[in-house]
Amino acid sequence: MSEVQLSLNSVDKTYYGKKIEAAVRAVKNLSLQISKGEIVALLGSSGCGKTSTLRMIAGFEGVTGGTIQLSNHEIQQLPPAKRNVAMAFEGYSLYPPLTVRDNIAFALKAERVSRSESDAKVMEMAKFLEIEEILERYPSSISAGQQQRASLARALVRKADLYLLDEPMGQLEPQLRSVLRVRLKQYLQEHQMTTVLVTHDQTEANALADRIAVMEDGELQQFETPTQLKHRPANIYVGTFIGEPPMNTFAAEVKPVGKGFQFQLEETGELLDYQKVDFQQPLRAQLIQHKRIVLGLRPHAVKLGKGALQAQVISNQWLGDQSHIAAEFANRIIVAVSHQREEFQLDENVPFHLEAEDLHFFDAENGNAIAHGLEM
Amino acid sequence: MNQLSTSQRVFRGVLLGLVILFFMFPIFWIFLMSFQTNEQILRIPPSIFFEPTLINYQALITGRLETQAGNLDIAFMENLWNSVFLSSSAVLLSLVLGVPAAYAFARYRFRLGEDIAFTILSFRFAPPLLVLLPLTLYFEDIGLSNTYTGLIWVYQLISLPLILWIVRGYFEDISPDIESAYRLAGHSWLQTFLKISIPLARPGIAAAGLLSFIFAWNNFVFALVLASADKQPVTVGALAFVTASGIQYGQIAAGIVLSVTPTLLLALYAQRYLVEGLSLGAVKG
Amino acid sequence: MATLQLDRVTKKFKKDVVLDEVSFEAEAGETLVIFGPSGSGKTVLLRVIAGVYEPEEGKVVLQGHDMTDVAAEHRDVGMAFQNFALFPHFSARENIASPLTALRKSDSEIEQQVKSIAKLLKIEHVLGHLPRALSNGQKQRTALARALVAAPKTVLLDDPLRNVDAKLRFEMRLELPRLLRRFGSTVLYVTQDYREAMALADRIAVLVGGKIAQFDAPESIYLRPSSIEVAKLFGEPAINIFRGQVNEQANRVLVNQNQLILPKGFQNKAGKTCDIGIRPESIKLFREKRVGTTSYEVITITPLNERSVVLLRSQEGLELLATYPAEEQTTRIGDAFWGMVVPEDLMLFETETGQRCLPEQN
């Protein structure tokens, strides 16, 4: 696992418009090391620079600065065809005059793979992605979801040093998507295929990736495993971006009381009281030093039913395996998740409490995480 | 990929310059010719340095053409007026008829719909001479020959198919949902057509109107056969410059400059509608 | 009183039957979600009710009046489209005001009503903008405001959250019920997201292949789906389905050599083959062996919406998906779990028709 397959070193991308002022720095000083056989997702909202990054790795865009190394060779100057990289595109990228079968086999032909071997590979791929029935059809006569799977098959069937997948499941039906995610991950792992995929959908990133690189505004925010991202977000952006429903946040003032603290919410002055909790050093010193912080609360950490705090329910939605309850608290909406069906009525005042272990502390100035729970 | 190197930029400039030279030179030359006498035009070798004169324009505007063989009356200004009147009337009529028809072809599927649309387009395939002879005879019979009405009617063969087919495409590009939304807001079909469909197809209507105006303006054969001197447009009227004593290049050039001017002005005016974005941002891409 | 009735509505495009004798009723003030996979006819159904499409057969009755042959503008229906369908040459204000201008209200009245709904939807500051200057979220709210501003008796929402990002979608899902209640309209809401359907619906009509597969309250559909097809459409990850053999005593069912406890009431299935449905959250997981549990190895773990999804494999080779609250356990691949299917949550389906077998009452 430790052998580095793909390495981006301080990669920069600037798009120059007609005027100098119109220049956009889409990717800023991005460094990533991806091990052999690892599956990495570039995750972010539209315009965060993830697609530019993918296109630079593929060779469709030049880098403005920095280097890209694949299998220990610098590739940023090579044309796409010489990089030995396979890519599956999001949209319509199949060759229209070829059947789906010929589209998938296209690269194999160029690699002079024997006919029988190529046929077998195409068939295996088609079965795997459930497109056997449309192998003889032309791209114009199949649905968007089928086109996408054909494009995916065309990329995966090749032998390459790196596989790039651009929103690989965006067009698929939800049902099929969840089945194929599991299957695709197993396939990539079994064949030790180093993969970089781009997605805006965190469910997809969670399901497929070993590690996720969260990007925003051209900058890498955090590069971690899905679990770590969830439990130890590096800053407010990652904290509120990862997790569905999103993390609740409150700006608060730090007031040391006894061994513990009180946190006074800035907007309404409500007190969250933790004076009996033992905040150990160095967390204690950190909090005192910051004075103003942002508290992050995962929805599951909002424990409804008892406690000193009160919120007024504005919606209570049961989704089969969990309930989402939104309630008004301190002039804001706080969202709670419960893993059973809750019977709260609308407009009902519900008591709740927040355990100190479940709090995330962020710096109010720059948004960086100070601590998660009572550990730094 | 997005930035061009200096050499690429220079190369692009040179290529563009060549293309512009190729297309613009004749027009530039004609413009120069219109300010020269026949003698200056015909000297060998030609020169772009000369003493400009306005006599060509003077002759056209006063209607008196002075040649070595004697004086000649020409009706150029009347011809110009005829061109303006015939072309704009024809285009206006085509718009009134063609835009609703285009909408119908775009939105509704009806029996023989495609056949009718295609038949109208096929007017553009037939050589005008094919229909001219029978048309002349009919027009004689029903008293339409040598009338504005008759000519405008015949000009529909030119402008209607263009308007119908271009505007139809624009109507098809408007999401039916936008129209449905306006109907559901409580507005009638007609209001929807006037307030939503037409404004959104305006770039197409402007383009089609302009194009058919140019085609109508440039028509020669119909007017030559079906109209006599007082109803003729400039295209036919220009024949008068081919006189017994030779071809009056100077006046022809001046005539061309004058007859190009209205279409040019119209094109400049319509450009604003042509480039106006269609339904940008209203419907999720 | 039913304010909206569909009576055997059939819609065909050429030879394709898109809606096949669809009938249902909605009560005043009710939010009815039409849920189904893409291509199931949801959008067409909404358009038939709106009057954009004419059905070949059947009746559309609104507020007790047969509206089948009435033009769209006279049906007192507001609609929000999936692609927003804003008028690109009108400002947001004019867009929202369009249903009011049709009612020939005075300018001051229109202005006041537009302002109040814009305030409710938090788009007051962009009322002067053209649609192209609006963000996706603002477009979607403008479209919603336009559908609601005249407080129509029937509101049709065609997957209005489809084209906005996940965070906005979630916020709107929480806000929407409160907003809709304010207007008291009967709401028909189309979606292909089962969570949206469950969150918003008073009742759900599950549309599959142009037919109503089930029409019921969200909890009934989730807990008591009428068929395998419906069961698979609700729940993520999807329900586990296995072929199983019911034993002669009808108290156990054998799935791939694993014995599962069968709830009471299936005597008539004794010795028969059935399809077994187990929802991932119905599998209770323990760290240590307990009575009635089977041991499983963890193959993969993925976080999903505040829960963790694990792919488990039993020693006999049975693979199934289970979920548990994300904050509860820390698990690694290769760990062992002792799992037990909650008997009451086990579902039985006919192998041939896919219909759910109902337990006998006694």
Short mmCIF file of C-alpha atoms in Angstrom, two decimals, chain A residues 87-236:
data_model
loop_
_atom_site.label_atom_id
_atom_site.label_comp_id
_atom_site.label_asym_id
_atom_site.label_seq_id
_atom_site.Cartn_x
_atom_site.Cartn_y
_atom_site.Cartn_z
CA MET A 87 -10.68 7.81 -18.09
CA ALA A 88 -14.46 7.44 -17.88
CA PHE A 89 -16.34 10.60 -18.73
CA GLU A 90 -19.44 11.97 -17.13
CA GLY A 91 -21.39 12.80 -20.24
CA TYR A 92 -21.64 11.70 -23.79
CA SER A 93 -18.24 10.51 -24.81
CA LEU A 94 -18.89 7.30 -26.74
CA TYR A 95 -17.94 7.18 -30.39
CA PRO A 96 -21.30 7.48 -32.15
CA PRO A 97 -20.52 5.37 -35.25
CA LEU A 98 -19.43 2.37 -33.16
CA THR A 99 -21.61 -0.11 -31.32
CA VAL A 100 -21.32 -0.29 -27.55
CA ARG A 101 -19.22 -3.43 -27.93
CA ASP A 102 -16.79 -1.77 -30.33
CA ASN A 103 -16.65 1.29 -28.11
CA ILE A 104 -15.60 -0.80 -25.13
CA ALA A 105 -13.12 -2.82 -27.20
CA PHE A 106 -11.67 0.27 -28.87
CA ALA A 107 -8.64 0.72 -26.66
CA LEU A 108 -7.97 -3.02 -26.59
CA LYS A 109 -7.71 -3.00 -30.37
CA ALA A 110 -5.13 -0.24 -30.18
CA GLU A 111 -3.20 -2.30 -27.64
CA ARG A 112 -3.28 -5.26 -30.07
CA VAL A 113 -5.01 -7.57 -27.65
CA SER A 114 -6.09 -10.78 -29.41
CA ARG A 115 -9.68 -10.98 -30.59
CA SER A 116 -10.73 -13.78 -28.27
CA GLU A 117 -9.17 -12.18 -25.24
CA SER A 118 -10.74 -8.84 -26.05
CA ASP A 119 -14.17 -10.45 -26.51
CA ALA A 120 -13.89 -12.18 -23.16
CA LYS A 121 -12.87 -8.98 -21.41
CA VAL A 122 -15.69 -6.97 -22.97
CA MET A 123 -18.17 -9.64 -21.96
CA GLU A 124 -16.92 -9.75 -18.39
CA MET A 125 -17.14 -5.97 -18.15
CA ALA A 126 -20.62 -5.88 -19.69
CA LYS A 127 -21.91 -8.47 -17.24
CA PHE A 128 -20.38 -6.63 -14.37
CA LEU A 129 -22.05 -3.36 -15.35
CA GLU A 130 -25.29 -5.00 -16.56
CA ILE A 131 -25.10 -3.86 -20.16
CA GLU A 132 -24.86 -7.22 -21.97
CA GLU A 133 -28.16 -6.61 -23.70
CA ILE A 134 -27.12 -3.41 -25.39
CA LEU A 135 -23.68 -4.43 -26.69
CA GLU A 136 -24.81 -4.38 -30.31
CA ARG A 137 -26.71 -1.09 -30.03
CA TYR A 138 -25.40 2.32 -31.01
CA PRO A 139 -24.83 5.08 -28.43
CA SER A 140 -27.64 7.25 -29.81
CA SER A 141 -30.23 4.58 -29.09
CA ILE A 142 -29.44 3.91 -25.42
CA SER A 143 -30.30 5.84 -22.28
CA ALA A 144 -27.98 8.26 -20.51
CA GLY A 145 -27.44 5.75 -17.70
CA GLN A 146 -26.46 3.03 -20.18
CA GLN A 147 -24.11 5.39 -21.98
CA GLN A 148 -22.44 6.16 -18.73
CA ARG A 149 -21.96 2.51 -17.90
CA ALA A 150 -20.57 1.87 -21.38
CA SER A 151 -18.11 4.72 -20.88
CA LEU A 152 -17.14 3.26 -17.52
CA ALA A 153 -16.64 -0.16 -19.12
CA ARG A 154 -14.45 1.36 -21.84
CA ALA A 155 -12.16 2.83 -19.21
CA LEU A 156 -12.02 -0.16 -16.85
CA VAL A 157 -11.39 -2.74 -19.55
CA ARG A 158 -7.99 -1.22 -20.30
CA LYS A 159 -4.76 -1.94 -18.54
CA ALA A 160 -3.55 1.41 -17.27
CA ASP A 161 -1.40 2.86 -14.51
CA LEU A 162 -4.27 5.00 -13.33
CA TYR A 163 -8.04 5.13 -13.72
CA LEU A 164 -9.87 8.44 -13.71
CA LEU A 165 -13.63 8.43 -13.23
CA ASP A 166 -15.58 11.67 -13.65
CA GLU A 167 -18.92 11.46 -11.78
CA PRO A 168 -19.06 7.76 -12.73
CA MET A 169 -22.62 7.14 -11.49
CA GLY A 170 -24.29 10.52 -11.89
CA GLN A 171 -26.74 9.39 -14.55
CA LEU A 172 -27.78 6.09 -13.00
CA GLU A 173 -31.02 5.25 -11.26
CA PRO A 174 -30.68 5.31 -7.46
CA GLN A 175 -31.39 1.59 -7.16
CA LEU A 176 -28.76 0.51 -9.64
CA ARG A 177 -26.33 3.05 -8.29
CA SER A 178 -26.16 1.53 -4.83
CA VAL A 179 -25.72 -1.97 -6.25
CA LEU A 180 -23.00 -0.92 -8.68
CA ARG A 181 -21.09 1.07 -6.07
CA VAL A 182 -20.46 -2.01 -4.00
CA ARG A 183 -19.57 -4.04 -7.07
CA LEU A 184 -17.28 -1.38 -8.53
CA LYS A 185 -15.39 -0.99 -5.29
CA GLN A 186 -14.81 -4.73 -5.01
CA TYR A 187 -13.65 -4.87 -8.61
CA LEU A 188 -11.19 -2.00 -8.22
CA GLN A 189 -9.80 -3.49 -5.03
CA GLU A 190 -9.45 -7.00 -6.43
CA HIS A 191 -7.55 -5.76 -9.47
CA GLN A 192 -5.41 -3.32 -7.47
CA MET A 193 -6.48 -0.47 -9.73
CA THR A 194 -5.28 2.94 -8.61
CA THR A 195 -8.29 5.20 -9.09
CA VAL A 196 -9.09 8.88 -8.80
CA LEU A 197 -12.76 9.73 -9.05
CA VAL A 198 -14.48 13.07 -9.06
CA THR A 199 -17.87 13.50 -7.46
CA HIS A 200 -20.04 16.09 -5.78
CA ASP A 201 -22.01 13.38 -4.00
CA GLN A 202 -20.58 12.45 -0.61
CA THR A 203 -22.57 9.21 -0.48
CA GLU A 204 -20.74 8.13 -3.60
CA ALA A 205 -17.36 9.23 -2.26
CA ASN A 206 -18.00 7.41 1.02
CA ALA A 207 -19.06 4.25 -0.69
CA LEU A 208 -16.24 4.05 -3.21
CA ALA A 209 -13.18 5.76 -1.84
CA ASP A 210 -10.47 4.65 0.59
CA ARG A 211 -9.60 8.28 1.11
CA ILE A 212 -11.42 11.47 0.20
CA ALA A 213 -9.82 14.77 -0.78
CA VAL A 214 -12.29 17.53 0.05
CA MET A 215 -11.72 20.59 -2.11
CA GLU A 216 -13.21 24.05 -1.96
CA ASP A 217 -12.29 27.18 -3.85
CA GLY A 218 -9.31 25.47 -5.47
CA GLU A 219 -7.77 24.45 -2.18
CA LEU A 220 -7.42 21.07 -0.56
CA GLN A 221 -9.35 21.21 2.71
CA GLN A 222 -8.66 17.74 4.03
CA PHE A 223 -7.44 14.40 2.71
CA GLU A 224 -8.58 11.56 4.93
CA THR A 225 -10.59 8.37 5.21
CA PRO A 226 -14.39 8.77 5.19
CA THR A 227 -14.61 7.94 8.90
CA GLN A 228 -11.92 10.39 9.91
CA LEU A 229 -13.52 13.15 7.83
CA LYS A 230 -16.73 12.59 9.69
CA HIS A 231 -15.23 12.36 13.15
CA ARG A 232 -12.37 14.80 12.87
CA PRO A 233 -13.13 17.45 10.26
CA ALA A 234 -10.18 19.81 9.79
CA ASN A 235 -12.32 22.93 9.61
CA ILE A 236 -15.90 24.22 9.58
#
